[in-house]
Amino acid sequence: IVNLSAMSFGSLSGRAVEALNRGAAQAGCLHNTGEGGVSPHHLQGGELIWQLGTGWFGARDAQGHPDLDRLVARCASAPVRALEIKLSQGAKPGKGGVLPAAKVTPEIAAIRGVEVGKTVVSPSCHPTFSDVDGLLDLIERMADRTGLPVGIKSAVGDLDFWRTLARRMRETGTGPDHIQIDGSEGGTGAAPLSFSDHVAMPFKLAFSSVYRIFWEEGIAQDVVWIGSGRLGFPEQTLLAMAMGCDAVSVAREAMLSIGCIQAQRCHTGGCPTGVATQNRWLERGIDVPLKAERFARYVQTLRHEVLELSHAAGHAHPAWVPLSALEILQGRFDSRPARDVFGYVDGMGLPSEAQRAALLEDLGAAHG
């Protein structure tokens, strides 16, 4: 149920990425690469979701457009289990990214396919499509070429996009295998405060709005749903899964587990703990085996506590906990069922009968 969220090499140090990847392998969760490409630091045993942002780093041509030949070749050389097109992220929807020139080392330049020592700017939108049909066409071409599941990640603003996407997916039988909804609570050191504070919907509103659209189109249970945006605590994970998430992404908690102290110096290359720097001397502050173990234990503890909460609600697995089992506090002496708060009807947020049967079989095998 845990997907280590997007924190790319370049933003993070190589040793930080190694610790997270080793920890992901120990904990049995997926490691999302972030949009910086697949680096040697990602090859420490953890399985990957390769995220491709607007810069298409690691799978781009000289003009920054997608190069599917490079994509296929890299997927064949790394444990990539799924691809993810990042349309936007909760902390800075509608904005691209900037990697300062001082952080573009020869190693990072080779991994991303950019020039050494030159500031790298990610565009605010993708270069090869501008509408839903263009997105669906790209997803299908990537899936055909790589044989991998292809998903999307996005913050939520204009719901018309999601209505069109759900309708076209139903009509064509094509579309993303997973959808990651990122709430505006998502964090990054690279967002203007006006964006991180005021642009995009918070997770609970965003996810419930989009999930409802797909439910009305009859395809909500055909998609793997991932939630992100401060969901790394057990009660928030359980609520997200009751709303329909099949997995959650964690980023802030993962970084804290390997030593981040939120010094807010990520963009300077002078992170004092070695987590977000390419300074070799500062990087030595990360004891990779120790930090990997700490991250793995965080994931294992989160899983354990989510299961404990599910059992307290009378269910063997968090996927089966309905929103009607949860209450949302409103003020000191009032509450409402979460189902009423989010406008869900019978069956919403829960697996289909076929999915439930498959999960029962998996649980039986796990305890067999």
Short mmCIF file of C-alpha atoms in Angstrom, two decimals:
data_model
loop_
_atom_site.label_atom_id
_atom_site.label_comp_id
_atom_site.label_asym_id
_atom_site.label_seq_id
_atom_site.Cartn_x
_atom_site.Cartn_y
_atom_site.Cartn_z
CA ILE A 1 0.00 0.00 0.00
CA VAL A 2 3.00 2.31 0.02
CA ASN A 3 4.67 3.96 -2.96
CA LEU A 4 7.75 6.02 -2.12
CA SER A 5 6.83 9.27 -3.80
CA ALA A 6 8.74 11.30 -6.33
CA MET A 7 12.06 12.62 -5.04
CA SER A 8 14.55 12.70 -7.88
CA PHE A 9 18.31 12.38 -7.99
CA GLY A 10 19.53 15.93 -8.44
CA SER A 11 17.08 17.23 -5.91
CA LEU A 12 18.32 14.55 -3.50
CA SER A 13 21.89 13.35 -3.11
CA GLY A 14 23.02 10.05 -4.55
CA ARG A 15 23.47 8.54 -1.09
CA ALA A 16 19.95 9.63 -0.09
CA VAL A 17 18.48 7.95 -3.17
CA GLU A 18 20.50 4.80 -2.44
CA ALA A 19 19.23 4.69 1.14
CA LEU A 20 15.63 5.12 0.01
CA ASN A 21 15.96 2.47 -2.70
CA ARG A 22 17.54 -0.05 -0.34
CA GLY A 23 14.86 0.69 2.23
CA ALA A 24 12.14 0.22 -0.39
CA ALA A 25 13.60 -3.18 -1.21
CA GLN A 26 13.64 -4.16 2.47
CA ALA A 27 10.09 -2.95 3.03
CA GLY A 28 8.69 -4.31 -0.24
CA CYS A 29 7.30 -1.02 -1.50
CA LEU A 30 7.76 0.69 -4.84
CA HIS A 31 10.22 3.56 -5.31
CA ASN A 32 9.04 6.43 -7.50
CA THR A 33 12.05 7.96 -9.23
CA GLY A 34 10.73 11.51 -9.46
CA GLU A 35 11.17 13.31 -12.76
CA GLY A 36 14.99 13.32 -12.71
CA GLY A 37 15.44 10.01 -14.52
CA VAL A 38 16.68 6.56 -13.49
CA SER A 39 20.16 6.79 -11.96
CA PRO A 40 22.63 4.13 -10.76
CA HIS A 41 21.59 5.13 -7.24
CA HIS A 42 18.11 3.73 -8.00
CA LEU A 43 19.57 0.27 -8.68
CA GLN A 44 20.04 -0.93 -5.10
CA GLY A 45 17.32 -3.60 -5.11
CA GLY A 46 14.14 -1.54 -4.93
CA GLU A 47 11.58 -1.80 -7.74
CA LEU A 48 10.77 1.43 -9.57
CA ILE A 49 7.98 3.56 -10.89
CA TRP A 50 9.76 5.76 -13.45
CA GLN A 51 8.15 9.17 -13.41
CA LEU A 52 8.40 11.29 -16.56
CA GLY A 53 7.74 14.98 -16.13
CA THR A 54 7.56 17.72 -18.73
CA GLY A 55 11.34 17.58 -19.25
CA TRP A 56 11.29 13.83 -20.08
CA PHE A 57 14.66 13.43 -18.39
CA GLY A 58 16.43 10.22 -19.32
CA ALA A 59 14.02 9.56 -22.21
CA ARG A 60 14.32 12.75 -24.30
CA ASP A 61 15.81 13.87 -27.57
CA ALA A 62 17.95 16.98 -28.02
CA GLN A 63 14.86 19.18 -28.13
CA GLY A 64 13.41 17.75 -24.92
CA HIS A 65 10.70 15.70 -26.64
CA PRO A 66 9.93 12.09 -25.66
CA ASP A 67 12.31 9.53 -27.19
CA LEU A 68 10.58 6.17 -26.87
CA ASP A 69 13.67 4.26 -28.07
CA ARG A 70 15.64 5.61 -25.11
CA LEU A 71 12.69 4.89 -22.83
CA VAL A 72 12.57 1.26 -23.90
CA ALA A 73 16.32 0.81 -23.56
CA ARG A 74 16.41 2.25 -20.04
CA CYS A 75 13.43 0.19 -18.91
CA ALA A 76 15.24 -2.93 -20.08
CA SER A 77 18.27 -2.11 -17.93
CA ALA A 78 16.52 -1.27 -14.65
CA PRO A 79 13.81 -2.83 -12.44
CA VAL A 80 11.09 -0.51 -13.75
CA ARG A 81 7.67 -1.94 -12.93
CA ALA A 82 5.50 0.97 -14.12
CA LEU A 83 5.75 4.33 -15.86
CA GLU A 84 4.10 7.53 -14.69
CA ILE A 85 3.49 10.71 -16.68
CA LYS A 86 3.49 13.69 -14.31
CA LEU A 87 1.00 16.25 -15.52
CA SER A 88 1.42 18.40 -12.41
CA GLN A 89 2.04 18.08 -8.69
CA GLY A 90 0.08 19.40 -5.77
CA ALA A 91 2.66 21.83 -4.51
CA LYS A 92 3.16 23.64 -7.81
CA PRO A 93 0.46 22.86 -10.39
CA GLY A 94 0.92 24.79 -13.59
CA LYS A 95 4.61 25.40 -12.87
CA GLY A 96 7.68 23.68 -14.19
CA GLY A 97 10.83 23.04 -12.21
CA VAL A 98 14.33 24.47 -12.04
CA LEU A 99 17.57 22.65 -11.27
CA PRO A 100 20.25 25.32 -10.71
CA ALA A 101 23.37 25.14 -12.86
CA ALA A 102 25.58 24.51 -9.84
CA LYS A 103 23.75 21.23 -9.19
CA VAL A 104 24.00 19.97 -12.80
CA THR A 105 27.09 17.80 -12.37
CA PRO A 106 28.45 15.56 -15.17
CA GLU A 107 26.69 12.61 -13.51
CA ILE A 108 23.31 14.36 -13.36
CA ALA A 109 23.71 15.70 -16.90
CA ALA A 110 24.36 12.19 -18.24
CA ILE A 111 21.36 10.73 -16.43
CA ARG A 112 18.98 13.50 -17.48
CA GLY A 113 20.32 14.03 -20.99
CA VAL A 114 21.13 17.72 -20.48
CA GLU A 115 24.21 19.97 -20.58
CA VAL A 116 26.71 20.06 -17.72
CA GLY A 117 26.70 23.22 -15.62
CA LYS A 118 23.63 24.72 -17.30
CA THR A 119 20.42 25.51 -15.44
CA VAL A 120 17.77 22.94 -16.32
CA VAL A 121 14.21 24.25 -16.66
CA SER A 122 11.27 21.87 -16.85
CA PRO A 123 8.47 23.37 -18.96
CA SER A 124 5.08 24.00 -17.37
CA CYS A 125 3.39 21.63 -19.85
CA HIS A 126 4.26 18.59 -21.93
CA PRO A 127 5.73 19.29 -25.38
CA THR A 128 3.91 16.66 -27.45
CA PHE A 129 0.26 16.77 -26.40
CA SER A 130 -2.23 19.42 -25.37
CA ASP A 131 -5.50 17.56 -24.90
CA VAL A 132 -6.94 14.33 -23.52
CA ASP A 133 -6.80 12.43 -26.81
CA GLY A 134 -3.13 13.34 -27.23
CA LEU A 135 -2.44 12.09 -23.70
CA LEU A 136 -4.27 8.81 -24.30
CA ASP A 137 -2.39 8.26 -27.55
CA LEU A 138 0.96 8.77 -25.80
CA ILE A 139 -0.01 6.41 -22.96
CA GLU A 140 -0.93 3.67 -25.41
CA ARG A 141 2.26 4.10 -27.43
CA MET A 142 4.39 3.92 -24.27
CA ALA A 143 2.54 0.81 -23.09
CA ASP A 144 2.90 -0.88 -26.47
CA ARG A 145 6.62 -0.15 -26.71
CA THR A 146 7.59 -1.05 -23.13
CA GLY A 147 4.98 -3.63 -22.13
CA LEU A 148 4.64 -1.81 -18.80
CA PRO A 149 1.64 -0.27 -17.03
CA VAL A 150 1.49 3.49 -17.63
CA GLY A 151 -0.17 5.91 -15.23
CA ILE A 152 -0.51 9.63 -14.62
CA LYS A 153 0.05 11.91 -11.65
CA SER A 154 -1.74 15.22 -11.29
CA ALA A 155 -3.04 17.86 -8.97
CA VAL A 156 -6.69 18.77 -9.44
CA GLY A 157 -8.16 22.08 -10.51
CA ASP A 158 -10.48 22.22 -13.52
CA LEU A 159 -12.80 19.21 -13.25
CA ASP A 160 -13.75 19.42 -16.93
CA PHE A 161 -10.42 17.78 -17.79
CA TRP A 162 -11.28 14.80 -15.59
CA ARG A 163 -14.80 14.52 -17.00
CA THR A 164 -13.38 14.43 -20.51
CA LEU A 165 -10.69 11.92 -19.53
CA ALA A 166 -13.16 9.55 -17.87
CA ARG A 167 -15.59 9.78 -20.78
CA ARG A 168 -12.90 9.16 -23.40
CA MET A 169 -11.47 6.25 -21.39
CA ARG A 170 -14.92 4.65 -21.28
CA GLU A 171 -15.52 5.26 -24.99
CA THR A 172 -12.14 4.07 -26.24
CA GLY A 173 -11.18 1.43 -23.69
CA THR A 174 -7.77 3.10 -23.43
CA GLY A 175 -6.15 5.19 -20.74
CA PRO A 176 -3.84 5.17 -17.73
CA ASP A 177 -3.48 2.03 -15.65
CA HIS A 178 -3.09 4.11 -12.51
CA ILE A 179 -4.03 7.64 -11.52
CA GLN A 180 -2.18 9.38 -8.72
CA ILE A 181 -4.10 12.31 -7.28
CA ASP A 182 -1.80 14.77 -5.56
CA GLY A 183 -3.30 17.15 -3.04
CA SER A 184 -2.20 20.74 -2.66
CA GLU A 185 -0.67 19.69 0.69
CA GLY A 186 2.15 18.02 -1.25
CA GLY A 187 5.54 19.50 -0.51
CA THR A 188 8.48 20.80 -2.51
CA GLY A 189 11.16 23.37 -1.96
CA ALA A 190 10.73 24.55 -5.55
CA ALA A 191 7.29 26.17 -5.43
CA PRO A 192 6.37 29.84 -5.03
CA LEU A 193 4.38 30.32 -1.82
CA SER A 194 1.44 31.71 -3.78
CA PHE A 195 1.22 28.33 -5.55
CA SER A 196 1.95 25.98 -2.65
CA ASP A 197 -0.52 27.87 -0.44
CA HIS A 198 -3.36 28.67 -2.82
CA VAL A 199 -3.35 26.65 -6.08
CA ALA A 200 -5.02 23.23 -6.57
CA MET A 201 -7.47 21.37 -4.37
CA PRO A 202 -6.48 19.67 -1.11
CA PHE A 203 -6.32 15.88 -1.35
CA LYS A 204 -9.67 14.94 0.19
CA LEU A 205 -11.63 17.33 -2.02
CA ALA A 206 -9.54 16.54 -5.09
CA PHE A 207 -9.70 12.76 -4.79
CA SER A 208 -13.40 12.53 -3.92
CA SER A 209 -14.28 14.83 -6.84
CA VAL A 210 -12.27 12.87 -9.41
CA TYR A 211 -13.21 9.43 -8.08
CA ARG A 212 -16.90 10.38 -8.22
CA ILE A 213 -16.54 11.35 -11.90
CA PHE A 214 -15.00 7.97 -12.75
CA TRP A 215 -17.63 6.16 -10.66
CA GLU A 216 -20.41 7.86 -12.61
CA GLU A 217 -18.75 6.74 -15.85
CA GLY A 218 -18.63 3.18 -14.49
CA ILE A 219 -14.85 2.79 -14.66
CA ALA A 220 -13.63 3.75 -11.16
CA GLN A 221 -12.86 0.12 -10.31
CA ASP A 222 -10.89 -0.37 -13.54
CA VAL A 223 -8.14 2.02 -12.43
CA VAL A 224 -5.48 1.68 -9.72
CA TRP A 225 -5.79 4.78 -7.54
CA ILE A 226 -2.87 6.31 -5.65
CA GLY A 227 -3.22 9.17 -3.19
CA SER A 228 -0.56 11.65 -2.15
CA GLY A 229 -0.37 14.79 -0.05
CA ARG A 230 0.43 14.28 3.65
CA LEU A 231 -0.98 10.76 3.79
CA GLY A 232 1.99 9.19 5.55
CA PHE A 233 0.23 8.73 8.90
CA PRO A 234 -1.96 5.67 9.56
CA GLU A 235 -5.29 7.44 10.06
CA GLN A 236 -4.79 9.48 6.89
CA THR A 237 -3.76 6.39 4.92
CA LEU A 238 -6.85 4.52 6.10
CA LEU A 239 -9.15 7.41 5.17
CA ALA A 240 -7.54 7.60 1.72
CA MET A 241 -8.05 3.87 1.18
CA ALA A 242 -11.65 4.06 2.36
CA MET A 243 -12.14 6.77 -0.25
CA GLY A 244 -10.90 4.41 -2.96
CA CYS A 245 -7.09 4.57 -2.96
CA ASP A 246 -5.25 1.32 -3.61
CA ALA A 247 -1.93 2.79 -2.48
CA VAL A 248 -0.54 5.96 -0.97
CA SER A 249 2.65 7.83 -1.73
CA VAL A 250 4.89 9.17 1.01
CA ALA A 251 7.66 11.72 0.57
CA ARG A 252 8.01 14.04 3.56
CA GLU A 253 8.01 11.19 6.07
CA ALA A 254 10.49 9.22 3.96
CA MET A 255 12.90 12.15 3.89
CA LEU A 256 12.58 12.68 7.63
CA SER A 257 13.32 9.00 8.21
CA ILE A 258 16.71 9.33 6.48
CA GLY A 259 17.70 12.53 8.24
CA CYS A 260 16.00 15.55 6.65
CA ILE A 261 15.63 18.37 9.20
CA GLN A 262 13.74 20.72 6.84
CA ALA A 263 16.61 23.20 6.77
CA GLN A 264 15.08 24.64 3.57
CA ARG A 265 18.44 24.79 1.83
CA CYS A 266 17.64 22.20 -0.87
CA HIS A 267 18.10 24.66 -3.74
CA THR A 268 21.53 25.82 -2.51
CA GLY A 269 23.28 22.45 -2.53
CA GLY A 270 24.22 23.09 1.09
CA CYS A 271 21.85 20.72 2.88
CA PRO A 272 23.56 20.22 6.27
CA THR A 273 22.46 16.59 6.64
CA GLY A 274 23.51 15.48 3.14
CA VAL A 275 20.00 14.61 2.01
CA ALA A 276 19.57 17.28 -0.71
CA THR A 277 23.05 18.13 -1.96
CA GLN A 278 25.68 17.05 -4.47
CA ASN A 279 28.48 18.18 -2.14
CA ARG A 280 30.50 14.99 -1.55
CA TRP A 281 31.64 16.10 1.89
CA LEU A 282 28.08 16.82 3.07
CA GLU A 283 26.78 13.60 1.54
CA ARG A 284 29.02 11.66 3.89
CA GLY A 285 26.54 12.55 6.64
CA ILE A 286 24.27 9.79 5.31
CA ASP A 287 25.03 6.30 6.60
CA VAL A 288 23.29 4.41 3.78
CA PRO A 289 22.65 1.04 5.51
CA LEU A 290 21.40 2.77 8.68
CA LYS A 291 19.13 5.19 6.83
CA ALA A 292 17.79 2.39 4.62
CA GLU A 293 16.83 0.43 7.72
CA ARG A 294 15.13 3.47 9.26
CA PHE A 295 13.07 4.12 6.16
CA ALA A 296 12.09 0.43 5.88
CA ARG A 297 10.99 0.41 9.51
CA TYR A 298 8.87 3.51 8.91
CA VAL A 299 7.06 1.78 6.03
CA GLN A 300 6.63 -1.43 8.01
CA THR A 301 5.25 0.46 11.00
CA LEU A 302 2.85 2.44 8.83
CA ARG A 303 1.53 -0.78 7.28
CA HIS A 304 1.17 -2.43 10.68
CA GLU A 305 -0.76 0.47 12.17
CA VAL A 306 -3.07 0.80 9.17
CA LEU A 307 -3.90 -2.89 9.49
CA GLU A 308 -4.50 -2.47 13.23
CA LEU A 309 -6.96 0.35 12.54
CA SER A 310 -8.68 -1.77 9.88
CA HIS A 311 -9.07 -4.64 12.34
CA ALA A 312 -10.52 -2.23 14.90
CA ALA A 313 -13.12 -1.27 12.30
CA GLY A 314 -13.95 -4.95 11.81
CA HIS A 315 -12.20 -5.61 8.50
CA ALA A 316 -9.24 -7.81 7.58
CA HIS A 317 -7.80 -5.38 5.06
CA PRO A 318 -7.95 -1.57 4.70
CA ALA A 319 -9.36 -1.90 1.17
CA TRP A 320 -12.58 -3.24 2.70
CA VAL A 321 -13.10 -0.43 5.21
CA PRO A 322 -16.05 1.67 3.95
CA LEU A 323 -16.31 5.39 4.50
CA SER A 324 -19.40 4.74 6.60
CA ALA A 325 -17.08 3.27 9.26
CA LEU A 326 -15.27 6.60 9.67
CA GLU A 327 -16.44 9.87 11.21
CA ILE A 328 -15.19 13.36 10.42
CA LEU A 329 -15.06 15.62 13.47
CA GLN A 330 -16.65 19.04 12.99
CA GLY A 331 -16.00 21.26 15.94
CA ARG A 332 -15.63 20.03 19.51
CA PHE A 333 -18.94 18.20 19.90
CA ASP A 334 -20.11 17.31 16.40
CA SER A 335 -19.21 14.83 13.70
CA ARG A 336 -20.54 13.48 10.40
CA PRO A 337 -20.03 10.13 8.69
CA ALA A 338 -17.23 10.46 6.16
CA ARG A 339 -19.52 8.93 3.55
CA ASP A 340 -21.91 11.88 3.91
CA VAL A 341 -19.11 14.45 3.95
CA PHE A 342 -17.75 13.24 0.60
CA GLY A 343 -21.09 12.34 -1.00
CA TYR A 344 -20.36 8.65 -1.58
CA VAL A 345 -23.04 6.06 -2.33
CA ASP A 346 -23.08 2.28 -1.77
CA GLY A 347 -20.02 0.58 -3.23
CA MET A 348 -17.95 3.71 -3.82
CA GLY A 349 -14.39 3.40 -2.61
CA LEU A 350 -14.62 -0.38 -2.24
CA PRO A 351 -13.15 -3.13 -4.47
CA SER A 352 -15.34 -5.03 -6.90
CA GLU A 353 -16.41 -8.59 -6.07
CA ALA A 354 -13.71 -9.96 -8.39
CA GLN A 355 -11.07 -7.77 -6.78
CA ARG A 356 -12.27 -8.78 -3.32
CA ALA A 357 -12.01 -12.47 -4.23
CA ALA A 358 -8.48 -12.00 -5.58
CA LEU A 359 -7.48 -10.15 -2.42
CA LEU A 360 -8.94 -12.92 -0.25
CA GLU A 361 -6.86 -15.44 -2.17
CA ASP A 362 -3.73 -13.34 -1.68
CA LEU A 363 -4.43 -12.99 2.04
CA GLY A 364 -4.95 -16.73 2.31
CA ALA A 365 -1.64 -17.38 0.54
CA ALA A 366 0.13 -14.89 2.79
CA HIS A 367 -1.14 -16.64 5.92
CA GLY A 368 -0.93 -20.12 4.43
#
